[in-house]
Tab-separated table of C-alpha atoms in Angstrom:
chain	number	residue	atom	x	y	z
N	1	MET	CA	11.849	33.145	23.240
N	2	GLU	CA	9.336	32.698	26.439
N	3	ASP	CA	9.657	36.185	27.431
N	4	ILE	CA	9.842	38.231	24.151
N	5	HIS	CA	7.397	40.917	23.672
N	6	TYR	CA	6.278	42.007	20.433
N	7	ASP	CA	4.013	45.199	19.523
N	8	LEU	CA	2.284	43.808	16.905
N	9	CYS	CA	2.030	39.462	16.855
N	10	ILE	CA	0.565	38.191	13.856
N	11	ILE	CA	-1.266	34.946	12.102
N	12	GLY	CA	-1.447	34.411	8.975
N	13	GLY	CA	0.990	34.065	6.489
N	14	GLY	CA	-1.093	34.903	3.419
N	15	ILE	CA	-0.657	38.257	1.255
N	16	ASN	CA	-2.123	40.552	3.790
N	17	GLY	CA	-0.646	38.976	6.104
N	18	ALA	CA	3.423	39.586	4.744
N	19	GLY	CA	1.647	42.903	3.336
N	20	ILE	CA	0.250	44.425	7.341
N	21	ALA	CA	4.003	42.607	8.552
N	22	ARG	CA	6.156	44.875	6.576
N	23	ASP	CA	3.702	48.035	7.240
N	24	ALA	CA	4.352	47.498	10.507
N	25	ALA	CA	7.829	46.939	10.636
N	26	GLY	CA	7.948	50.041	8.924
N	27	ARG	CA	6.278	52.346	10.846
N	28	GLY	CA	8.280	51.042	13.912
N	29	LEU	CA	6.819	48.310	15.773
N	30	SER	CA	8.898	45.598	16.858
N	31	VAL	CA	6.538	42.193	14.744
N	32	LEU	CA	6.222	38.817	15.412
N	33	LEU	CA	4.995	37.001	11.618
N	34	VAL	CA	3.235	33.166	12.765
N	35	GLU	CA	2.366	31.205	9.674
N	36	ALA	CA	0.714	27.257	10.109
N	37	GLN	CA	2.737	25.795	7.316
N	38	ASP	CA	5.013	28.016	4.919
N	39	LEU	CA	4.290	31.628	3.374
N	40	ALA	CA	2.045	32.304	1.288
N	41	GLY	CA	1.275	27.574	0.751
N	42	ALA	CA	-3.067	28.381	0.790
N	43	THR	CA	-5.483	30.921	-1.508
N	44	SER	CA	-2.343	33.813	-1.484
N	45	SER	CA	-0.276	31.201	-4.305
N	46	ALA	CA	-4.031	30.323	-5.702
N	47	SER	CA	-5.172	33.903	-7.279
N	48	THR	CA	-5.475	33.811	-11.473
N	49	LYS	CA	-1.585	35.516	-11.080
N	50	LEU	CA	-3.590	39.034	-12.117
N	51	ILE	CA	-3.251	42.730	-10.784
N	52	HIS	CA	-6.454	44.106	-11.838
N	53	GLY	CA	-9.217	46.309	-10.698
N	54	GLY	CA	-11.946	44.157	-11.150
N	55	LEU	CA	-13.432	44.690	-14.582
N	56	ARG	CA	-17.034	42.974	-13.914
N	57	TYR	CA	-17.352	44.156	-10.181
N	58	LEU	CA	-18.343	47.434	-12.184
N	59	GLU	CA	-21.327	45.426	-13.501
N	60	ASN	CA	-22.085	44.770	-9.102
N	61	ARG	CA	-21.919	48.738	-9.371
N	62	GLU	CA	-19.136	48.043	-7.007
N	63	PHE	CA	-17.148	51.560	-8.423
N	64	SER	CA	-15.484	51.867	-4.730
N	65	LEU	CA	-14.169	49.146	-5.487
N	66	VAL	CA	-13.057	49.317	-8.671
N	67	ARG	CA	-11.241	52.874	-8.345
N	68	LYS	CA	-9.598	51.960	-5.654
N	69	SER	CA	-8.237	48.329	-6.617
N	70	LEU	CA	-7.152	49.962	-9.978
N	71	LYS	CA	-5.471	52.912	-7.752
N	72	GLU	CA	-2.790	50.550	-6.274
N	73	ARG	CA	-2.289	48.448	-9.155
N	74	GLU	CA	-1.225	52.078	-10.564
N	75	ILE	CA	0.825	52.424	-7.173
N	76	LEU	CA	1.981	48.252	-6.739
N	77	TYR	CA	3.222	48.292	-10.498
N	78	ARG	CA	5.094	51.281	-10.031
N	79	ASN	CA	6.731	50.555	-6.293
N	80	ALA	CA	7.941	46.184	-7.531
N	81	GLN	CA	7.961	45.691	-11.165
N	82	HIS	CA	10.514	42.712	-11.133
N	83	LEU	CA	7.020	40.659	-9.530
N	84	ILE	CA	4.600	42.609	-11.593
N	85	TRP	CA	3.715	43.833	-15.404
N	86	PRO	CA	2.113	45.264	-18.062
N	87	ILE	CA	-0.923	42.741	-19.702
N	88	GLU	CA	-2.457	42.688	-22.407
N	89	CYS	CA	-5.980	41.289	-21.940
N	90	VAL	CA	-8.015	40.581	-25.649
N	91	LEU	CA	-12.023	40.899	-24.332
N	92	PRO	CA	-14.128	39.090	-27.474
N	93	PHE	CA	-17.122	41.127	-27.633
N	94	ASP	CA	-20.085	38.053	-27.399
N	95	ALA	CA	-23.946	40.171	-28.442
N	96	GLN	CA	-26.045	36.971	-26.947
N	97	ARG	CA	-23.653	37.839	-23.445
N	98	ARG	CA	-23.300	41.785	-23.170
N	99	PRO	CA	-24.378	44.250	-25.469
N	100	LYS	CA	-21.849	46.236	-26.970
N	101	TRP	CA	-22.463	49.971	-25.325
N	102	LEU	CA	-22.633	47.904	-22.131
N	103	LEU	CA	-18.519	47.027	-22.820
N	104	ARG	CA	-17.520	50.371	-24.498
N	105	MET	CA	-19.258	52.204	-21.447
N	106	GLY	CA	-17.300	49.988	-18.784
N	107	LEU	CA	-14.067	49.762	-19.958
N	108	TRP	CA	-13.753	53.574	-20.493
N	109	LEU	CA	-14.854	53.543	-16.882
N	110	TYR	CA	-12.038	50.958	-15.947
N	111	ASP	CA	-9.624	54.007	-18.456
N	112	HIS	CA	-10.708	56.673	-16.069
N	113	LEU	CA	-12.217	55.445	-12.117
N	114	GLY	CA	-8.279	55.091	-11.028
N	115	GLY	CA	-7.543	58.589	-11.676
N	116	ALA	CA	-3.190	59.209	-13.440
N	117	LYS	CA	-2.387	55.730	-14.927
N	118	THR	CA	0.911	54.193	-16.844
N	119	LEU	CA	-0.472	52.046	-18.315
N	120	PRO	CA	-2.718	52.492	-21.762
N	121	ASN	CA	-6.840	52.831	-22.951
N	122	SER	CA	-8.868	50.251	-24.074
N	123	THR	CA	-8.944	50.126	-27.657
N	124	ILE	CA	-11.700	48.114	-30.208
N	125	VAL	CA	-10.060	46.295	-32.213
N	126	ASN	CA	-10.938	44.443	-35.465
N	127	PHE	CA	-9.556	40.919	-35.026
N	128	ALA	CA	-9.629	40.335	-39.215
N	129	ASP	CA	-6.603	42.180	-39.354
N	130	ASP	CA	-5.540	41.744	-36.236
N	131	PRO	CA	-2.686	38.686	-35.022
N	132	THR	CA	-4.619	38.526	-32.033
N	133	GLY	CA	-7.255	37.149	-33.392
N	134	ARG	CA	-6.248	34.424	-35.384
N	135	VAL	CA	-6.972	31.437	-32.616
N	136	LEU	CA	-10.009	32.591	-31.936
N	137	GLN	CA	-13.149	30.969	-33.290
N	138	GLU	CA	-13.804	32.225	-37.227
N	139	SER	CA	-17.200	33.689	-35.652
N	140	ILE	CA	-16.139	36.154	-33.331
N	141	LYS	CA	-15.292	38.708	-35.310
N	142	ASN	CA	-14.311	41.954	-33.532
N	143	GLY	CA	-13.353	43.370	-29.966
N	144	PHE	CA	-11.481	44.652	-27.566
N	145	LYS	CA	-8.384	45.734	-25.761
N	146	TYR	CA	-7.274	47.035	-22.330
N	147	ALA	CA	-4.373	46.904	-19.681
N	148	ASP	CA	-4.241	45.137	-16.263
N	149	CYS	CA	-1.133	43.866	-14.325
N	150	GLN	CA	0.019	40.729	-14.195
N	151	THR	CA	2.336	38.589	-10.957
N	152	ASP	CA	3.880	35.710	-9.251
N	153	ASP	CA	1.517	35.749	-6.644
N	154	THR	CA	3.614	34.015	-4.181
N	155	ARG	CA	7.039	35.491	-4.343
N	156	LEU	CA	4.603	39.050	-4.411
N	157	VAL	CA	3.546	37.035	-0.176
N	158	ILE	CA	7.139	36.241	-0.375
N	159	MET	CA	8.480	39.445	-0.813
N	160	ASN	CA	6.849	41.690	1.611
N	161	ALA	CA	8.086	39.078	4.139
N	162	VAL	CA	11.547	39.457	3.050
N	163	ASP	CA	10.563	43.100	2.992
N	164	ALA	CA	9.114	43.145	7.128
N	165	ALA	CA	12.017	41.270	8.166
N	166	ALA	CA	14.621	43.407	6.250
N	167	ARG	CA	12.959	46.737	9.226
N	168	GLY	CA	13.235	44.251	11.377
N	169	ALA	CA	9.793	41.605	11.800
N	170	LYS	CA	10.613	37.872	12.863
N	171	ILE	CA	8.794	35.377	10.966
N	172	LEU	CA	8.542	31.863	12.198
N	173	THR	CA	7.073	29.596	8.985
N	174	TYR	CA	5.234	26.342	10.565
N	175	THR	CA	4.440	27.961	13.760
N	176	GLN	CA	1.151	27.316	15.012
N	177	CYS	CA	-1.382	29.988	17.572
N	178	ASP	CA	-3.057	27.217	19.223
N	179	LYS	CA	-2.615	29.795	22.334
N	180	LEU	CA	-4.736	33.478	22.910
N	181	GLU	CA	-5.644	34.873	26.549
N	182	ILE	CA	-5.146	38.146	27.680
N	183	HIS	CA	-2.613	38.226	30.444
N	184	GLU	CA	-2.246	41.216	33.190
N	185	GLY	CA	-3.119	43.027	29.419
N	186	ARG	CA	-0.891	41.913	27.063
N	187	TRP	CA	-2.238	39.338	25.030
N	188	ARG	CA	-0.656	36.024	25.427
N	189	VAL	CA	0.547	33.501	22.653
N	190	GLY	CA	1.028	30.561	22.632
N	191	LEU	CA	3.057	29.150	19.542
N	192	LYS	CA	3.759	25.208	18.450
N	193	ASP	CA	5.910	23.313	15.973
N	194	THR	CA	3.606	22.281	12.886
N	195	ARG	CA	6.065	19.989	11.858
N	196	GLY	CA	5.949	17.618	14.566
N	197	GLY	CA	8.356	18.702	16.583
N	198	ASP	CA	6.594	18.936	20.539
N	199	ASP	CA	8.153	22.240	21.663
N	200	SER	CA	5.707	25.094	22.494
N	201	ILE	CA	6.707	28.507	23.740
N	202	ASN	CA	4.411	31.500	24.547
N	203	ILE	CA	5.385	35.419	23.314
N	204	SER	CA	3.289	38.651	24.432
N	205	ALA	CA	2.170	41.069	22.007
N	206	SER	CA	0.829	44.643	22.909
N	207	MET	CA	-1.950	43.463	19.963
N	208	VAL	CA	-3.211	40.993	17.915
N	209	VAL	CA	-4.514	40.418	13.927
N	210	ASN	CA	-6.165	37.588	12.906
N	211	ALA	CA	-5.343	37.603	9.183
N	212	THR	CA	-5.545	33.018	8.216
N	213	GLY	CA	-7.949	34.344	5.741
N	214	PRO	CA	-10.192	31.173	4.960
N	215	TRP	CA	-9.699	30.103	8.641
N	216	VAL	CA	-10.028	33.156	9.852
N	217	GLY	CA	-13.626	31.580	11.584
N	218	SER	CA	-11.948	28.428	12.939
N	219	PHE	CA	-10.060	30.531	14.529
N	220	LEU	CA	-11.109	32.391	16.103
N	221	ASP	CA	-13.210	29.293	17.225
N	222	SER	CA	-10.271	26.884	17.829
N	223	ILE	CA	-9.190	29.760	20.639
N	224	GLY	CA	-12.721	30.088	22.173
N	225	LEU	CA	-13.282	32.879	20.864
N	226	GLU	CA	-16.131	33.040	17.338
N	227	GLY	CA	-18.488	32.975	20.337
N	228	THR	CA	-17.562	35.518	22.028
N	229	ASP	CA	-18.661	38.279	19.807
N	230	PRO	CA	-22.424	38.125	18.660
N	231	ASP	CA	-22.056	40.472	15.283
N	232	LEU	CA	-19.147	38.481	14.101
N	233	PRO	CA	-19.252	39.323	10.184
N	234	THR	CA	-19.590	35.082	8.568
N	235	VAL	CA	-17.297	33.886	6.038
N	236	ARG	CA	-18.535	32.547	3.042
N	237	LEU	CA	-16.604	29.850	1.005
N	238	VAL	CA	-16.148	29.694	-2.705
N	239	LYS	CA	-13.530	27.504	-4.429
N	240	GLY	CA	-11.503	28.863	-7.338
N	241	SER	CA	-9.276	26.679	-9.248
N	242	HIS	CA	-7.675	26.225	-12.757
N	243	ILE	CA	-5.741	24.260	-15.488
N	244	ILE	CA	-2.701	24.708	-17.031
N	245	LEU	CA	-2.575	24.020	-20.503
N	246	PRO	CA	0.277	23.496	-22.800
N	247	ARG	CA	2.166	26.854	-24.516
N	248	GLN	CA	-1.908	27.600	-27.005
N	249	TYR	CA	-0.598	30.302	-28.866
N	250	GLU	CA	2.137	32.765	-29.440
N	251	GLY	CA	2.224	36.421	-27.758
N	252	ASP	CA	2.303	37.386	-24.304
N	253	HIS	CA	-1.481	38.902	-24.368
N	254	ALA	CA	-4.146	37.287	-22.138
N	255	TYR	CA	-8.103	36.972	-23.653
N	256	VAL	CA	-10.964	37.340	-21.568
N	257	LEU	CA	-13.546	34.935	-21.900
N	258	GLN	CA	-17.516	35.510	-21.993
N	259	GLN	CA	-19.583	32.747	-20.008
N	260	PRO	CA	-23.049	32.192	-20.456
N	261	ASP	CA	-23.847	32.455	-16.911
N	262	GLY	CA	-22.704	35.826	-17.112
N	263	ARG	CA	-18.687	34.904	-15.552
N	264	ILE	CA	-15.496	35.805	-17.361
N	265	VAL	CA	-12.400	32.856	-18.123
N	266	PHE	CA	-9.367	34.355	-18.347
N	267	VAL	CA	-6.682	32.443	-20.437
N	268	ALA	CA	-3.348	34.592	-19.937
N	269	PRO	CA	0.035	32.635	-21.061
N	270	TYR	CA	2.110	31.631	-18.089
N	271	GLU	CA	6.304	30.521	-17.087
N	272	GLY	CA	6.345	30.581	-20.332
N	273	GLN	CA	5.820	27.460	-21.727
N	274	TYR	CA	2.081	27.616	-20.047
N	275	THR	CA	-1.507	28.033	-21.119
N	276	LEU	CA	-3.792	29.674	-17.702
N	277	VAL	CA	-7.448	28.715	-17.740
N	278	GLY	CA	-9.207	30.138	-14.785
N	279	THR	CA	-10.822	30.961	-12.387
N	280	THR	CA	-14.461	29.164	-11.364
N	281	GLU	CA	-16.290	29.874	-8.718
N	282	GLU	CA	-18.170	26.396	-6.137
N	283	GLU	CA	-19.395	27.000	-2.536
N	284	TYR	CA	-17.095	25.298	-0.349
N	285	GLU	CA	-17.106	22.955	2.801
N	286	GLY	CA	-14.592	22.178	4.305
N	287	ASP	CA	-10.423	22.677	5.735
N	288	PRO	CA	-9.489	25.485	2.783
N	289	ARG	CA	-5.769	23.474	2.356
N	290	ASP	CA	-7.310	19.825	0.940
N	291	ALA	CA	-8.727	21.981	-2.113
N	292	ARG	CA	-9.238	21.008	-5.349
N	293	ILE	CA	-10.743	21.304	-8.641
N	294	SER	CA	-14.036	18.994	-8.931
N	295	ASP	CA	-15.019	17.299	-11.773
N	296	ALA	CA	-17.522	19.863	-12.748
N	297	GLU	CA	-15.030	23.065	-12.858
N	298	MET	CA	-12.895	21.123	-14.811
N	299	ALA	CA	-15.172	20.888	-17.622
N	300	TYR	CA	-16.176	24.606	-16.791
N	301	LEU	CA	-13.121	25.133	-17.619
N	302	CYS	CA	-12.749	23.511	-20.734
N	303	ASP	CA	-15.592	24.436	-22.548
N	304	ALA	CA	-14.992	28.059	-21.678
N	305	TYR	CA	-12.222	27.267	-23.390
N	306	ASN	CA	-13.119	25.587	-27.064
N	307	ALA	CA	-16.221	27.782	-27.356
N	308	GLY	CA	-13.822	30.714	-27.616
N	309	PHE	CA	-10.630	29.113	-29.554
N	310	LYS	CA	-10.072	26.842	-33.301
N	311	GLN	CA	-7.987	24.285	-31.252
N	312	SER	CA	-10.058	22.682	-29.315
N	313	VAL	CA	-8.877	20.611	-25.729
N	314	ALA	CA	-9.931	18.232	-23.710
N	315	ARG	CA	-9.597	17.102	-19.642
N	316	SER	CA	-6.012	14.883	-21.286
N	317	ASP	CA	-4.489	17.899	-22.814
N	318	VAL	CA	-4.505	19.370	-18.945
N	319	ILE	CA	-1.238	18.809	-17.758
N	320	PHE	CA	-1.050	20.604	-13.735
N	321	THR	CA	-4.136	22.224	-11.443
N	322	TYR	CA	-4.377	23.972	-8.491
N	323	SER	CA	-7.480	25.374	-6.340
N	324	GLY	CA	-7.803	27.983	-3.937
N	325	VAL	CA	-10.311	29.004	-1.251
N	326	ARG	CA	-11.355	32.701	-1.272
N	327	PRO	CA	-12.680	33.885	2.179
N	328	LEU	CA	-15.762	36.165	0.764
N	329	LEU	CA	-17.079	39.026	3.114
N	330	ASP	CA	-20.945	37.467	3.630
N	331	ASP	CA	-23.248	40.286	2.438
N	332	GLY	CA	-25.916	37.518	1.284
N	333	ASN	CA	-26.222	37.605	-2.126
N	334	ALA	CA	-26.700	33.777	-3.804
N	335	SER	CA	-24.493	33.945	-6.067
N	336	ALA	CA	-21.227	33.264	-5.337
N	337	SER	CA	-20.313	35.536	-8.683
N	338	ARG	CA	-22.195	38.831	-6.947
N	339	VAL	CA	-20.845	38.033	-2.937
N	340	THR	CA	-18.529	41.676	-2.577
N	341	ARG	CA	-14.486	41.602	-2.941
N	342	GLU	CA	-14.678	44.225	-0.162
N	343	HIS	CA	-12.765	43.292	2.605
N	344	PHE	CA	-13.767	44.205	6.631
N	345	ILE	CA	-12.207	44.656	9.321
N	346	TYR	CA	-13.104	43.268	12.372
N	347	HIS	CA	-12.405	45.285	16.033
N	348	HIS	CA	-12.704	42.458	18.767
N	349	LYS	CA	-13.811	45.419	21.557
N	350	ARG	CA	-14.423	43.733	24.503
N	351	TYR	CA	-10.788	42.563	24.821
N	352	GLU	CA	-8.426	45.038	26.792
N	353	ALA	CA	-5.544	44.968	24.334
N	354	PRO	CA	-6.184	45.784	20.743
N	355	PHE	CA	-7.796	42.365	18.367
N	356	LEU	CA	-8.788	42.569	14.876
N	357	SER	CA	-9.564	40.092	12.646
N	358	LEU	CA	-9.304	40.354	8.643
N	359	TYR	CA	-12.415	39.451	6.639
N	360	GLY	CA	-12.435	39.578	2.563
N	361	GLY	CA	-10.296	41.549	0.435
N	362	LYS	CA	-8.277	40.268	-2.973
N	363	LEU	CA	-5.188	40.254	-3.631
N	364	THR	CA	-5.201	43.592	-5.547
N	365	ALA	CA	-5.951	45.487	-2.170
N	366	TYR	CA	-3.680	44.038	0.245
N	367	ARG	CA	-1.072	47.221	0.146
N	368	SER	CA	-3.846	49.411	1.495
N	369	VAL	CA	-5.885	46.635	3.295
N	370	SER	CA	-2.105	46.190	5.133
N	371	GLU	CA	-2.289	50.211	5.769
N	372	GLU	CA	-6.011	50.953	7.009
N	373	ILE	CA	-5.462	47.111	9.114
N	374	VAL	CA	-1.117	49.667	10.681
N	375	ASP	CA	-3.945	52.090	11.037
N	376	GLN	CA	-6.922	51.433	12.723
N	377	LEU	CA	-3.735	49.380	15.574
N	378	MET	CA	-1.696	53.597	15.781
N	379	ARG	CA	-4.385	55.204	16.934
N	380	LEU	CA	-5.740	52.069	19.414
N	381	SER	CA	-2.193	52.325	20.110
N	382	GLY	CA	-1.956	55.550	20.889
N	383	ARG	CA	0.978	56.496	17.905
N	384	MET	CA	0.922	59.079	15.484
N	385	ASN	CA	3.492	57.075	12.490
N	386	LYS	CA	2.065	57.359	9.642
N	387	GLY	CA	1.724	55.374	5.837
N	388	TRP	CA	4.593	55.053	4.316
N	389	THR	CA	4.177	51.803	2.162
N	390	GLU	CA	2.452	53.820	-1.428
N	391	ARG	CA	5.858	55.622	-2.103
N	392	GLU	CA	8.379	52.922	-1.668
N	393	PRO	CA	9.691	50.341	-3.525
N	394	LEU	CA	9.036	46.312	-2.185
N	395	VAL	CA	12.398	45.267	-0.769
N	396	GLY	CA	14.231	44.202	-5.098
N	397	GLY	CA	11.702	46.656	-6.634
N	398	ASP	CA	14.104	49.775	-6.695
N	399	ILE	CA	15.851	49.310	-10.170
N	400	GLY	CA	15.814	52.979	-10.863
N	401	ASP	CA	13.768	55.225	-12.830
N	402	ALA	CA	15.183	53.237	-16.200
N	403	GLY	CA	12.355	50.899	-15.032
N	404	PHE	CA	12.324	46.957	-15.784
N	405	SER	CA	14.673	47.400	-18.945
N	406	GLY	CA	16.700	50.150	-18.030
N	407	PHE	CA	17.389	47.269	-15.015
N	408	ILE	CA	18.160	44.270	-16.949
N	409	ALA	CA	20.886	45.819	-18.462
N	410	ARG	CA	21.707	47.826	-16.810
N	411	GLN	CA	22.762	43.196	-14.598
N	412	LYS	CA	24.178	42.662	-17.726
N	413	GLN	CA	26.446	44.743	-17.812
N	414	GLN	CA	27.688	43.735	-14.083
N	415	TYR	CA	26.762	40.463	-14.661
N	416	PRO	CA	27.814	38.858	-18.254
N	417	TRP	CA	28.878	35.550	-18.247
N	418	LEU	CA	25.458	34.858	-16.796
N	419	PRO	CA	23.088	32.836	-19.387
N	420	ASP	CA	20.649	35.710	-20.780
N	421	ASP	CA	17.978	33.320	-19.475
N	422	LEU	CA	19.325	32.504	-16.066
N	423	LEU	CA	19.031	36.621	-15.522
N	424	HIS	CA	16.043	37.588	-16.629
N	425	ARG	CA	14.798	34.682	-14.864
N	426	TYR	CA	16.929	35.638	-10.780
N	427	ALA	CA	15.681	39.180	-12.240
N	428	HIS	CA	12.389	38.660	-12.263
N	429	SER	CA	11.803	36.296	-9.025
N	430	TYR	CA	14.626	38.689	-6.586
N	431	GLY	CA	14.756	41.908	-8.367
N	432	THR	CA	17.562	44.260	-6.528
N	433	ARG	CA	18.324	41.145	-4.698
N	434	MET	CA	20.338	38.634	-6.406
N	435	ASP	CA	22.937	40.601	-6.094
N	436	TYR	CA	22.722	38.605	-2.564
N	437	PHE	CA	24.273	36.185	-4.258
N	438	LEU	CA	25.836	36.598	-6.798
N	439	HIS	CA	27.864	40.025	-5.711
N	440	GLY	CA	31.730	39.374	-6.424
N	441	VAL	CA	31.278	36.205	-8.287
N	442	GLU	CA	32.409	36.572	-11.863
N	443	ALA	CA	32.255	32.589	-13.584
N	444	LEU	CA	28.983	30.822	-13.460
N	445	ASP	CA	31.435	28.011	-11.244
N	446	GLY	CA	31.532	30.902	-8.594
N	447	LEU	CA	28.258	30.090	-7.591
N	448	GLY	CA	28.666	26.715	-6.078
N	449	ALA	CA	27.620	23.050	-6.837
N	450	HIS	CA	24.894	22.799	-10.198
N	451	TYR	CA	22.167	21.145	-9.260
N	452	GLY	CA	20.536	20.835	-13.241
N	453	ASP	CA	18.610	23.231	-14.997
N	454	HIS	CA	20.528	26.603	-13.961
N	455	VAL	CA	19.939	25.706	-10.221
N	456	TYR	CA	23.156	26.487	-7.914
N	457	LYS	CA	23.803	25.814	-4.237
N	458	ALA	CA	24.271	29.688	-4.237
N	459	GLU	CA	20.523	30.633	-4.646
N	460	ILE	CA	19.335	27.828	-2.578
N	461	ASP	CA	21.133	28.567	0.504
N	462	TYR	CA	19.713	32.553	-0.513
N	463	LEU	CA	16.585	30.904	-0.415
N	464	ARG	CA	17.118	28.943	3.111
N	465	THR	CA	18.461	32.100	4.620
N	466	TYR	CA	16.500	35.013	3.885
N	467	GLU	CA	13.660	33.279	2.142
N	468	TRP	CA	13.096	30.953	5.144
N	469	ALA	CA	13.024	27.597	2.998
N	470	LEU	CA	12.814	24.949	5.514
N	471	SER	CA	12.259	21.741	2.748
N	472	ALA	CA	12.389	20.849	-1.713
N	473	GLN	CA	8.679	21.327	-1.951
N	474	ASP	CA	9.134	24.895	-0.223
N	475	VAL	CA	11.634	25.985	-2.998
N	476	ILE	CA	10.345	24.104	-6.274
N	477	TRP	CA	6.499	24.928	-5.720
N	478	ARG	CA	6.612	28.699	-4.192
N	479	ARG	CA	9.873	30.429	-3.774
N	480	SER	CA	9.620	29.802	-7.649
N	481	LYS	CA	8.074	27.102	-10.215
N	482	PHE	CA	11.037	24.900	-10.737
N	483	ALA	CA	8.658	22.122	-10.885
N	484	LEU	CA	7.060	22.895	-13.200
N	485	HIS	CA	10.461	22.864	-15.963
N	486	PHE	CA	13.203	21.543	-14.407
N	487	SER	CA	13.744	17.853	-14.687
N	488	ASP	CA	12.827	14.803	-11.862
N	489	GLU	CA	17.223	15.189	-10.929
N	490	THR	CA	17.415	18.525	-10.665
N	491	LEU	CA	14.770	18.225	-8.538
N	492	ALA	CA	16.131	15.449	-7.047
N	493	ASN	CA	19.319	17.241	-6.316
N	494	ILE	CA	17.084	19.811	-5.180
N	495	GLU	CA	15.457	17.754	-2.556
N	496	ALA	CA	18.626	16.252	-0.935
N	497	ALA	CA	20.969	19.457	-1.317
N	498	PHE	CA	17.519	19.656	2.631
N	499	SER	CA	18.541	16.437	3.499
N	500	PRO	CA	19.971	16.047	7.071
N	501	SER	CA	23.383	15.803	5.844
N	502	GLU	CA	23.914	19.238	3.746
């Protein structure tokens, strides 16, 4: 690769980096995306798994952010129904937190601010007459229901990268950018293998985007560029933690619990068998990859849950936790809850070759942020290629006008031998890409070796070939959540499949 040139090199394989790669590749740019670890290995896999407008941001008067997010929610749901699905959110009323008129006004705005939509409008609910009230504290008499969307955040990143690769982008995981300098009017990019190898290569690029999320500032510092731009924004690192409990209630709806400090905590179904509770906001220092839940966060989430539900939970009930560090654009606000979720694109104008750094942002807005960045790159490079991702389904999402239920019915006809639970898992994880490893197969034994729990060699081979899975951990935590569901024997068999002898 020493002599290879790309139009664009993107540093960072989270949701924004993958989204930028997809958009740019679709506009005809030659694209290289490099990620120091695995795709979605940090913040992008540690969200609350929601595609939403951000109801609580209305309280901060961030109307523009909410409007854009609601519009994006509609676009993403339309274009990726295999990965994004509607979820009913139940918001109990608490007179000590916010007055009823304020909630009704906020929900009315939430219903209408984004323009035309397919999700239903909000309603008032009496919990004495509604099944969603059965698990709530007796003192909670009424509330509201509204609609948002839920997602598999990690697979959303992966599928954006798959889409980019299908359009010609080169994706390099476990590859660190350790040098960035101008050479003969282009960027000379030094790349190093982070898996312990000594291999180091250089490529050239006409343009570079720093999409390293919480490392946006430290990356610039590591390559000696941070001190060269005195007006650089600063990032405020805020940790968000979640706890996962055994499933606490029936139904596919979520609860939105108001807290004494003004925040809200989501309680949502997760992976069928579990209930997810989050999130927190705690100032963070250190390496974002080392983020772990603190005792204070654990207590906060358990207390938030217990204040809303009849059946209390204790720390001993928590079976898993995860934490991620949000790279918020520091607007000087003293409260982490009120720091803006808007993004900022910084153009390092002192360099003759275009170089952009992305600060802040949120999961729901990734597509529009990616489009904005590539639009700017187009202008800087004198190109006229227009954006396209608003209209085009994400790879795997080309399921037809009958929607996801129609797609499931069609796949059942095509693969009648697949067990229902396995067919649904394939359909949600891969969409139409499931045909890549199912086409021509007529029975389960045609999928190759069975590792246990309906995990077959054909799927693992697909993940290795098309989704850059280089280890069992890449498979069982990021490209799937097998580690939460399957037996130790199955996980050991998957591990063995990645051994050198395989």
